[in-house]
Amino acid sequence: MVDVRRHFLDLIRQDGVRLAPELAAAFEAVPREVFVPEGFHRRDGGWVAPADPEFLPTVYRNDVLVTKMNGDVPVSSSSQPSLMAIMLEALDVRPGMRVLEIGAGTGYNAALLATLGAEVTSVDVQEDVAARARSALARAGITGVRVAAGDGYRGDPDSRYDRIIVTVGVAGLSPHWFEQLTPDGLVIAPVEHAGHHPVLSARPGGPMTAAVVCSSGFMSATGPLGARHAGSHPPSAGELAELTEAAPARWSPPLKTTGYRDLWFAAGAWHGRVTLATLPGHLVLLDRDRTGGAVVLPDGSILAGGVEAERYTADAVTLIDRWWRLGRPSMRSWRIDLALDGDPAAPIWVPRGFTIERRET
Ligand SMILES: C[S@@+](CC[C@H](N)C(=O)[O-])C[C@H]1O[C@@H](n2cnc3c(N)ncnc32)[C@H](O)[C@@H]1O
């Protein structure tokens, strides 16, 4: 088992993640399989049960393990370990800190936090999920984690925290979290932007701004945390109408994943119709019928279709040129100004203004 988990650390590192010794030790110490005792869905949808020979090897891949579906939609999972590692590094947890996690899921991330020495409260909106996380933590012998069932929008009203980590995709940040943070506290949360959930970091006090930690794709939160707002991009689109090449490739080799995500982030900052086309899985400027528009591929070529194809192709060319002229800013170059929006009865801090602040490429 020690070898399996050492290999697991290598897989996490292969994704370009720098693991501090304490975090590496936590990944090595916590048995991920205990947090998926009934099994999980593979990416292809098939179910992997604990008795299957592929169970342990799959648990220790650097991949998401979906543990609960609602029809075709995943509603709970253990997130991708390399993403968890990046978020935990950004959280800057030190022993003795009080950490609030929104989205207990399997309880695995809470177990890592507790192993890093934090005192953890983890909230999940689904009671059965919270109950299973509690049992898994007990079976793994993890102490120092309290799991509560409830909507994470409210946070944990009677307590104060040094850190808040959100492990579900949100449309914005709850004002309650900022009230519950200590003055030098920090929130790390994946916040919807152009069909993805870039992970943002924000602090209480001062102007309400956020910085980008990394890109990610999470399942979306229920309740006020998932509310649409004035700046929401269109939801991801399914299959688009027939697309034909509207502009040729401009980059050979094509942009790598990080560069493509950087372009995507910038395009979303500058254009309200940018989102994810699930088929073919790329950046799209989606038309108002939601069946066509302009898809930008990693080599810079554009495929377009539908009645507004020309208009969206022109917009896509403008976005690509602008990003290129600015020196291909990384998503970490941006400062995001936040504004209160969403459900008026339960508002959230959503991205409103985007400014390139640092020259990171
Ligand atoms: C990706 S999973 C969390 C992964 C988890 N941290 C782990 O280590 O397994 C997302 C979880 O967020 C929960 N969730 C969705 N909306 C929520 C909300 N409004 N408040 C709290 N939890 C929520 C879901 O029930 C789901 O279990």
Short mmCIF file of C-alpha atoms and ligand atoms in Angstrom, two decimals:
data_model
loop_
_atom_site.label_atom_id
_atom_site.label_comp_id
_atom_site.label_asym_id
_atom_site.label_seq_id
_atom_site.Cartn_x
_atom_site.Cartn_y
_atom_site.Cartn_z
CA MET A 1 0.00 0.00 0.00
CA VAL A 2 2.89 2.35 0.78
CA ASP A 3 4.18 1.80 -2.79
CA VAL A 4 0.74 2.49 -4.27
CA ARG A 5 0.53 5.80 -2.44
CA ARG A 6 4.13 6.75 -3.34
CA HIS A 7 3.21 6.19 -6.99
CA PHE A 8 0.09 8.30 -6.34
CA LEU A 9 2.37 11.18 -5.24
CA ASP A 10 4.35 10.82 -8.47
CA LEU A 11 1.13 11.03 -10.50
CA ILE A 12 0.08 14.18 -8.66
CA ARG A 13 3.51 15.73 -9.24
CA GLN A 14 3.43 14.76 -12.92
CA ASP A 15 0.52 17.16 -13.28
CA GLY A 16 2.98 19.96 -12.51
CA VAL A 17 2.04 20.27 -8.84
CA ARG A 18 4.65 21.17 -6.25
CA LEU A 19 3.87 19.19 -3.10
CA ALA A 20 5.21 20.60 0.16
CA PRO A 21 6.59 17.80 2.40
CA GLU A 22 3.64 18.10 4.82
CA LEU A 23 1.09 17.78 2.03
CA ALA A 24 2.95 14.86 0.45
CA ALA A 25 2.94 13.18 3.86
CA ALA A 26 -0.81 13.76 4.20
CA PHE A 27 -1.54 12.22 0.77
CA GLU A 28 0.67 9.30 1.76
CA ALA A 29 -1.01 8.82 5.13
CA VAL A 30 -4.72 9.08 4.28
CA PRO A 31 -6.28 5.96 2.67
CA ARG A 32 -8.43 7.33 -0.18
CA GLU A 33 -10.22 3.98 -0.63
CA VAL A 34 -11.83 4.31 2.82
CA PHE A 35 -13.69 7.38 1.52
CA VAL A 36 -15.31 5.49 -1.39
CA PRO A 37 -16.41 2.33 0.48
CA GLU A 38 -19.27 1.50 -1.87
CA GLY A 39 -17.32 2.22 -5.07
CA PHE A 40 -17.55 5.01 -7.65
CA HIS A 41 -18.28 5.81 -11.29
CA ARG A 42 -15.45 5.71 -13.79
CA ARG A 43 -15.24 8.58 -16.30
CA ASP A 44 -17.05 6.37 -18.84
CA GLY A 45 -19.96 6.05 -16.38
CA GLY A 46 -19.30 2.40 -15.41
CA TRP A 47 -19.41 1.50 -11.70
CA VAL A 48 -16.29 0.25 -9.96
CA ALA A 49 -17.07 -1.78 -6.83
CA PRO A 50 -14.54 -2.45 -4.03
CA ALA A 51 -14.27 -6.12 -5.05
CA ASP A 52 -13.25 -5.24 -8.64
CA PRO A 53 -9.55 -5.74 -9.42
CA GLU A 54 -9.42 -2.21 -10.88
CA PHE A 55 -10.75 -0.66 -7.63
CA LEU A 56 -7.47 0.18 -5.85
CA PRO A 57 -5.48 1.09 -8.98
CA THR A 58 -8.27 3.51 -10.00
CA VAL A 59 -8.56 5.00 -6.50
CA TYR A 60 -4.86 5.86 -6.70
CA ARG A 61 -5.00 7.45 -10.15
CA ASN A 62 -4.93 11.23 -10.36
CA ASP A 63 -8.60 11.33 -11.23
CA VAL A 64 -12.00 12.36 -9.92
CA LEU A 65 -14.12 9.55 -8.39
CA VAL A 66 -17.84 10.27 -8.83
CA THR A 67 -19.73 8.76 -5.91
CA LYS A 68 -23.30 9.97 -6.52
CA MET A 69 -25.30 10.79 -9.64
CA ASN A 70 -28.70 12.38 -10.09
CA GLY A 71 -29.70 10.96 -13.48
CA ASP A 72 -26.80 11.90 -15.77
CA VAL A 73 -25.52 14.63 -13.47
CA PRO A 74 -22.75 13.96 -10.92
CA VAL A 75 -23.81 15.39 -7.54
CA SER A 76 -20.98 14.21 -5.32
CA SER A 77 -17.41 13.04 -5.82
CA SER A 78 -13.86 12.94 -4.56
CA SER A 79 -12.16 15.66 -6.63
CA GLN A 80 -9.04 15.22 -8.77
CA PRO A 81 -6.10 14.87 -6.34
CA SER A 82 -3.74 17.25 -8.20
CA LEU A 83 -6.43 19.95 -8.08
CA MET A 84 -7.00 19.26 -4.38
CA ALA A 85 -3.25 19.62 -3.86
CA ILE A 86 -3.09 22.99 -5.64
CA MET A 87 -6.06 24.27 -3.64
CA LEU A 88 -4.62 23.02 -0.35
CA GLU A 89 -1.26 24.67 -1.13
CA ALA A 90 -3.05 27.94 -1.92
CA LEU A 91 -4.99 27.66 1.34
CA ASP A 92 -1.69 27.93 3.25
CA VAL A 93 -2.89 25.81 6.17
CA ARG A 94 -0.82 25.59 9.30
CA PRO A 95 -1.30 23.30 12.32
CA GLY A 96 -3.94 24.54 14.74
CA MET A 97 -5.80 26.63 12.15
CA ARG A 98 -9.58 26.44 12.04
CA VAL A 99 -10.76 25.55 8.54
CA LEU A 100 -14.30 25.56 7.15
CA GLU A 101 -14.85 23.39 4.10
CA ILE A 102 -17.94 23.86 1.92
CA GLY A 103 -18.76 20.55 0.18
CA ALA A 104 -17.80 17.62 2.43
CA GLY A 105 -18.41 15.06 -0.34
CA THR A 106 -16.56 11.87 0.59
CA GLY A 107 -14.69 13.51 3.49
CA TYR A 108 -11.28 12.82 1.88
CA ASN A 109 -10.23 16.49 1.56
CA ALA A 110 -11.31 17.12 5.16
CA ALA A 111 -9.16 14.15 6.20
CA LEU A 112 -6.15 15.67 4.41
CA LEU A 113 -6.77 19.00 6.15
CA ALA A 114 -7.00 17.31 9.55
CA THR A 115 -3.78 15.41 8.80
CA LEU A 116 -2.15 18.79 8.08
CA GLY A 117 -3.10 19.70 11.66
CA ALA A 118 -6.20 21.81 11.01
CA GLU A 119 -9.36 21.75 13.06
CA VAL A 120 -12.02 21.25 10.40
CA THR A 121 -15.74 21.82 10.01
CA SER A 122 -17.09 20.50 6.74
CA VAL A 123 -20.59 21.27 5.45
CA ASP A 124 -22.52 19.36 2.79
CA VAL A 125 -25.99 20.18 1.58
CA GLN A 126 -26.90 16.50 1.12
CA GLU A 127 -27.62 14.76 4.43
CA ASP A 128 -26.80 11.26 3.16
CA VAL A 129 -23.48 12.51 1.77
CA ALA A 130 -22.63 14.22 5.08
CA ALA A 131 -23.49 11.02 7.00
CA ARG A 132 -21.27 8.89 4.75
CA ALA A 133 -18.38 11.37 5.08
CA ARG A 134 -18.74 11.20 8.88
CA SER A 135 -18.59 7.37 8.85
CA ALA A 136 -15.61 7.33 6.50
CA LEU A 137 -13.68 9.76 8.68
CA ALA A 138 -14.40 7.59 11.72
CA ARG A 139 -13.33 4.41 9.88
CA ALA A 140 -10.10 6.10 8.77
CA GLY A 141 -9.44 7.07 12.38
CA ILE A 142 -9.34 10.80 11.54
CA THR A 143 -10.10 13.10 14.46
CA GLY A 144 -10.57 16.86 14.39
CA VAL A 145 -13.27 16.98 11.71
CA ARG A 146 -16.92 17.88 12.34
CA VAL A 147 -19.27 17.24 9.42
CA ALA A 148 -22.52 19.21 9.31
CA ALA A 149 -25.45 18.90 6.92
CA GLY A 150 -26.69 22.21 5.54
CA ASP A 151 -26.39 24.81 2.80
CA GLY A 152 -22.84 26.16 2.73
CA TYR A 153 -24.15 29.62 1.86
CA ARG A 154 -24.63 30.30 5.57
CA GLY A 155 -21.18 28.98 6.45
CA ASP A 156 -21.01 28.20 10.15
CA PRO A 157 -22.65 31.22 11.83
CA ASP A 158 -21.42 30.68 15.39
CA SER A 159 -17.73 30.20 14.66
CA ARG A 160 -14.66 32.00 13.35
CA TYR A 161 -12.26 30.48 10.83
CA ASP A 162 -8.71 31.13 9.64
CA ARG A 163 -9.42 29.56 6.26
CA ILE A 164 -12.43 28.64 4.11
CA ILE A 165 -12.06 26.16 1.26
CA VAL A 166 -14.91 25.58 -1.17
CA THR A 167 -14.87 22.27 -3.03
CA VAL A 168 -17.95 22.78 -5.17
CA GLY A 169 -18.35 25.18 -8.11
CA VAL A 170 -20.05 28.39 -6.97
CA ALA A 171 -21.37 31.39 -8.87
CA GLY A 172 -19.99 33.68 -6.19
CA LEU A 173 -18.71 33.95 -2.63
CA SER A 174 -21.08 34.13 0.33
CA PRO A 175 -20.85 37.36 2.37
CA HIS A 176 -21.30 35.17 5.47
CA TRP A 177 -17.90 33.57 4.85
CA PHE A 178 -16.18 36.95 5.08
CA GLU A 179 -17.99 37.65 8.39
CA GLN A 180 -16.78 34.30 9.72
CA LEU A 181 -13.14 34.74 8.72
CA THR A 182 -10.45 36.14 11.02
CA PRO A 183 -8.96 39.45 9.74
CA ASP A 184 -6.00 37.68 8.08
CA GLY A 185 -8.21 34.86 6.81
CA LEU A 186 -8.47 33.54 3.27
CA VAL A 187 -11.15 31.97 1.06
CA ILE A 188 -10.20 29.58 -1.76
CA ALA A 189 -13.13 28.81 -4.05
CA PRO A 190 -13.87 27.69 -7.63
CA VAL A 191 -16.06 30.44 -9.10
CA GLU A 192 -17.97 30.13 -12.39
CA HIS A 193 -16.46 31.99 -15.32
CA ALA A 194 -17.14 31.32 -19.01
CA GLY A 195 -18.10 27.66 -18.55
CA HIS A 196 -15.29 26.79 -16.12
CA HIS A 197 -14.59 27.32 -12.43
CA PRO A 198 -11.26 29.11 -12.06
CA VAL A 199 -10.20 28.76 -8.43
CA LEU A 200 -10.12 32.21 -6.81
CA SER A 201 -8.54 33.45 -3.61
CA ALA A 202 -10.03 36.35 -1.66
CA ARG A 203 -9.49 37.97 1.71
CA PRO A 204 -11.84 39.80 4.12
CA GLY A 205 -11.61 43.57 4.65
CA GLY A 206 -10.54 46.17 2.11
CA PRO A 207 -11.80 46.24 -1.45
CA MET A 208 -13.63 43.07 -2.53
CA THR A 209 -11.25 41.60 -5.08
CA ALA A 210 -9.98 38.15 -5.97
CA ALA A 211 -6.94 36.60 -7.66
CA VAL A 212 -6.84 33.44 -9.77
CA VAL A 213 -5.09 30.36 -8.38
CA CYS A 214 -5.63 27.86 -11.22
CA SER A 215 -8.23 26.61 -13.65
CA SER A 216 -10.73 23.90 -12.72
CA GLY A 217 -14.04 22.34 -13.58
CA PHE A 218 -16.26 21.46 -10.60
CA MET A 219 -19.84 20.32 -10.22
CA SER A 220 -22.11 23.29 -9.47
CA ALA A 221 -23.48 24.18 -6.04
CA THR A 222 -27.18 24.15 -5.27
CA GLY A 223 -29.04 27.06 -3.63
CA PRO A 224 -27.94 30.70 -3.51
CA LEU A 225 -24.30 29.76 -4.15
CA GLY A 226 -25.31 28.58 -7.63
CA ALA A 227 -27.56 31.56 -8.52
CA ARG A 228 -27.33 33.20 -11.91
CA HIS A 229 -26.50 36.91 -11.99
CA ALA A 230 -26.12 39.87 -14.34
CA GLY A 231 -22.61 38.80 -15.38
CA SER A 232 -23.31 35.06 -15.78
CA HIS A 233 -22.07 33.53 -19.01
CA PRO A 234 -24.42 31.11 -20.78
CA PRO A 235 -24.43 27.61 -19.29
CA SER A 236 -22.28 25.06 -21.14
CA ALA A 237 -23.77 24.08 -24.47
CA GLY A 238 -24.40 20.54 -25.70
CA GLU A 239 -24.07 19.55 -29.33
CA LEU A 240 -23.80 22.53 -31.70
CA ALA A 241 -25.20 22.89 -35.22
CA GLU A 242 -22.93 21.89 -38.07
CA LEU A 243 -19.72 23.89 -37.84
CA THR A 244 -17.43 24.76 -40.74
CA GLU A 245 -13.99 26.33 -40.74
CA ALA A 246 -14.35 30.11 -40.59
CA ALA A 247 -10.70 31.05 -39.88
CA PRO A 248 -7.54 29.02 -40.41
CA ALA A 249 -5.09 27.81 -37.77
CA ARG A 250 -2.60 30.42 -36.56
CA TRP A 251 -0.43 28.45 -34.10
CA SER A 252 1.76 25.45 -34.82
CA PRO A 253 2.20 23.71 -32.48
CA PRO A 254 -1.21 24.55 -30.96
CA LEU A 255 -1.49 26.23 -27.57
CA LYS A 256 -0.83 23.87 -24.68
CA THR A 257 -3.70 23.29 -22.22
CA THR A 258 -2.54 26.09 -19.90
CA GLY A 259 -2.21 28.63 -22.75
CA TYR A 260 -5.60 27.66 -24.13
CA ARG A 261 -7.16 28.09 -20.67
CA ASP A 262 -5.44 31.50 -20.37
CA LEU A 263 -6.95 32.59 -23.70
CA TRP A 264 -10.32 31.21 -22.56
CA PHE A 265 -10.17 33.16 -19.28
CA ALA A 266 -9.36 36.41 -21.11
CA ALA A 267 -12.07 35.80 -23.73
CA GLY A 268 -14.59 35.29 -20.90
CA ALA A 269 -13.44 38.51 -19.22
CA TRP A 270 -14.03 40.47 -22.44
CA HIS A 271 -17.11 38.76 -23.92
CA GLY A 272 -20.33 37.72 -22.20
CA ARG A 273 -21.19 34.84 -24.61
CA VAL A 274 -18.04 32.80 -23.99
CA THR A 275 -18.70 29.37 -22.50
CA LEU A 276 -17.82 25.68 -22.80
CA ALA A 277 -19.05 23.72 -25.79
CA THR A 278 -19.23 20.23 -24.29
CA LEU A 279 -19.16 18.84 -27.84
CA PRO A 280 -16.51 19.28 -29.16
CA GLY A 281 -15.25 20.39 -25.70
CA HIS A 282 -13.83 23.81 -26.54
CA LEU A 283 -14.15 27.54 -26.02
CA VAL A 284 -17.27 28.76 -27.81
CA LEU A 285 -18.89 32.15 -28.32
CA LEU A 286 -22.41 30.79 -28.10
CA ASP A 287 -25.21 32.38 -30.13
CA ARG A 288 -28.53 33.33 -28.61
CA ASP A 289 -30.24 30.18 -29.97
CA ARG A 290 -27.57 28.19 -28.10
CA THR A 291 -27.08 26.00 -31.16
CA GLY A 292 -24.28 27.81 -33.00
CA GLY A 293 -21.67 30.54 -32.78
CA ALA A 294 -17.88 30.36 -33.08
CA VAL A 295 -15.67 27.67 -31.57
CA VAL A 296 -11.99 28.57 -31.04
CA LEU A 297 -9.62 25.59 -31.23
CA PRO A 298 -6.20 25.42 -29.52
CA ASP A 299 -4.44 26.05 -32.86
CA GLY A 300 -6.34 29.35 -33.16
CA SER A 301 -8.61 28.17 -35.97
CA ILE A 302 -12.28 29.01 -35.71
CA LEU A 303 -15.23 26.76 -36.55
CA ALA A 304 -18.55 28.53 -36.90
CA GLY A 305 -22.18 27.71 -37.53
CA GLY A 306 -25.74 29.00 -37.13
CA VAL A 307 -27.32 32.25 -38.31
CA GLU A 308 -24.92 34.49 -36.39
CA ALA A 309 -21.77 32.62 -37.44
CA GLU A 310 -20.15 35.63 -39.11
CA ARG A 311 -20.70 37.99 -36.24
CA TYR A 312 -19.32 35.58 -33.64
CA THR A 313 -16.35 34.68 -35.85
CA ALA A 314 -15.44 38.37 -36.03
CA ASP A 315 -15.78 38.65 -32.23
CA ALA A 316 -13.59 35.57 -31.75
CA VAL A 317 -10.86 37.00 -34.03
CA THR A 318 -10.93 40.26 -32.05
CA LEU A 319 -10.60 38.38 -28.74
CA ILE A 320 -7.70 36.24 -29.95
CA ASP A 321 -5.86 39.29 -31.42
CA ARG A 322 -6.34 41.26 -28.21
CA TRP A 323 -5.00 38.44 -26.02
CA TRP A 324 -2.03 37.95 -28.34
CA ARG A 325 -1.23 41.69 -28.50
CA LEU A 326 -1.24 41.86 -24.71
CA GLY A 327 1.48 39.20 -24.57
CA ARG A 328 -0.78 36.19 -23.87
CA PRO A 329 -1.48 37.04 -20.20
CA SER A 330 -1.88 34.05 -17.92
CA MET A 331 -5.10 33.74 -15.96
CA ARG A 332 -3.06 34.45 -12.84
CA SER A 333 -2.35 37.94 -14.20
CA TRP A 334 -5.90 39.11 -13.61
CA ARG A 335 -7.44 41.00 -10.71
CA ILE A 336 -11.16 40.39 -10.36
CA ASP A 337 -13.39 42.99 -8.78
CA LEU A 338 -16.38 41.45 -7.02
CA ALA A 339 -19.91 42.82 -6.72
CA LEU A 340 -22.94 41.65 -4.73
CA ASP A 341 -25.49 40.00 -7.02
CA GLY A 342 -27.41 36.75 -7.42
CA ASP A 343 -30.54 35.99 -5.38
CA PRO A 344 -31.55 39.33 -3.77
CA ALA A 345 -32.67 37.44 -0.66
CA ALA A 346 -29.29 35.69 -0.40
CA PRO A 347 -26.72 37.67 -2.43
CA ILE A 348 -23.21 36.51 -3.33
CA TRP A 349 -19.99 38.30 -4.35
CA VAL A 350 -19.66 37.63 -8.08
CA PRO A 351 -16.94 38.55 -10.61
CA ARG A 352 -17.80 41.93 -12.12
CA GLY A 353 -14.63 43.71 -13.29
CA PHE A 354 -11.50 42.15 -14.80
CA THR A 355 -8.14 43.95 -14.89
CA ILE A 356 -4.74 42.67 -15.94
CA GLU A 357 -2.63 43.54 -12.96
CA ARG A 358 0.53 41.43 -13.21
CA ARG A 359 2.52 40.52 -16.29
CA GLU A 360 2.57 36.76 -15.87
CA THR A 361 2.71 34.74 -19.07
C1 LIG B 1 -16.94 17.70 -5.48
S1 LIG B 1 -17.87 17.30 -4.06
C2 LIG B 1 -16.77 17.73 -2.75
C3 LIG B 1 -15.55 16.87 -2.65
C4 LIG B 1 -15.07 16.68 -1.23
N1 LIG B 1 -14.44 17.85 -0.69
C5 LIG B 1 -14.20 15.45 -1.08
O1 LIG B 1 -13.06 15.56 -0.63
O2 LIG B 1 -14.69 14.37 -1.41
C6 LIG B 1 -19.04 18.61 -3.99
C7 LIG B 1 -20.00 18.49 -2.82
O3 LIG B 1 -20.61 19.76 -2.64
C8 LIG B 1 -21.89 19.56 -2.13
N2 LIG B 1 -22.70 20.78 -2.31
C9 LIG B 1 -23.38 21.21 -3.41
N3 LIG B 1 -24.00 22.38 -3.15
C10 LIG B 1 -23.72 22.69 -1.87
C11 LIG B 1 -24.09 23.76 -1.01
N4 LIG B 1 -24.88 24.76 -1.43
N5 LIG B 1 -23.62 23.75 0.27
C12 LIG B 1 -22.83 22.74 0.72
N6 LIG B 1 -22.46 21.69 -0.04
C13 LIG B 1 -22.88 21.67 -1.32
C14 LIG B 1 -22.40 18.34 -2.90
O4 LIG B 1 -23.44 17.71 -2.18
C15 LIG B 1 -21.13 17.50 -3.04
O5 LIG B 1 -21.09 16.49 -2.09
#
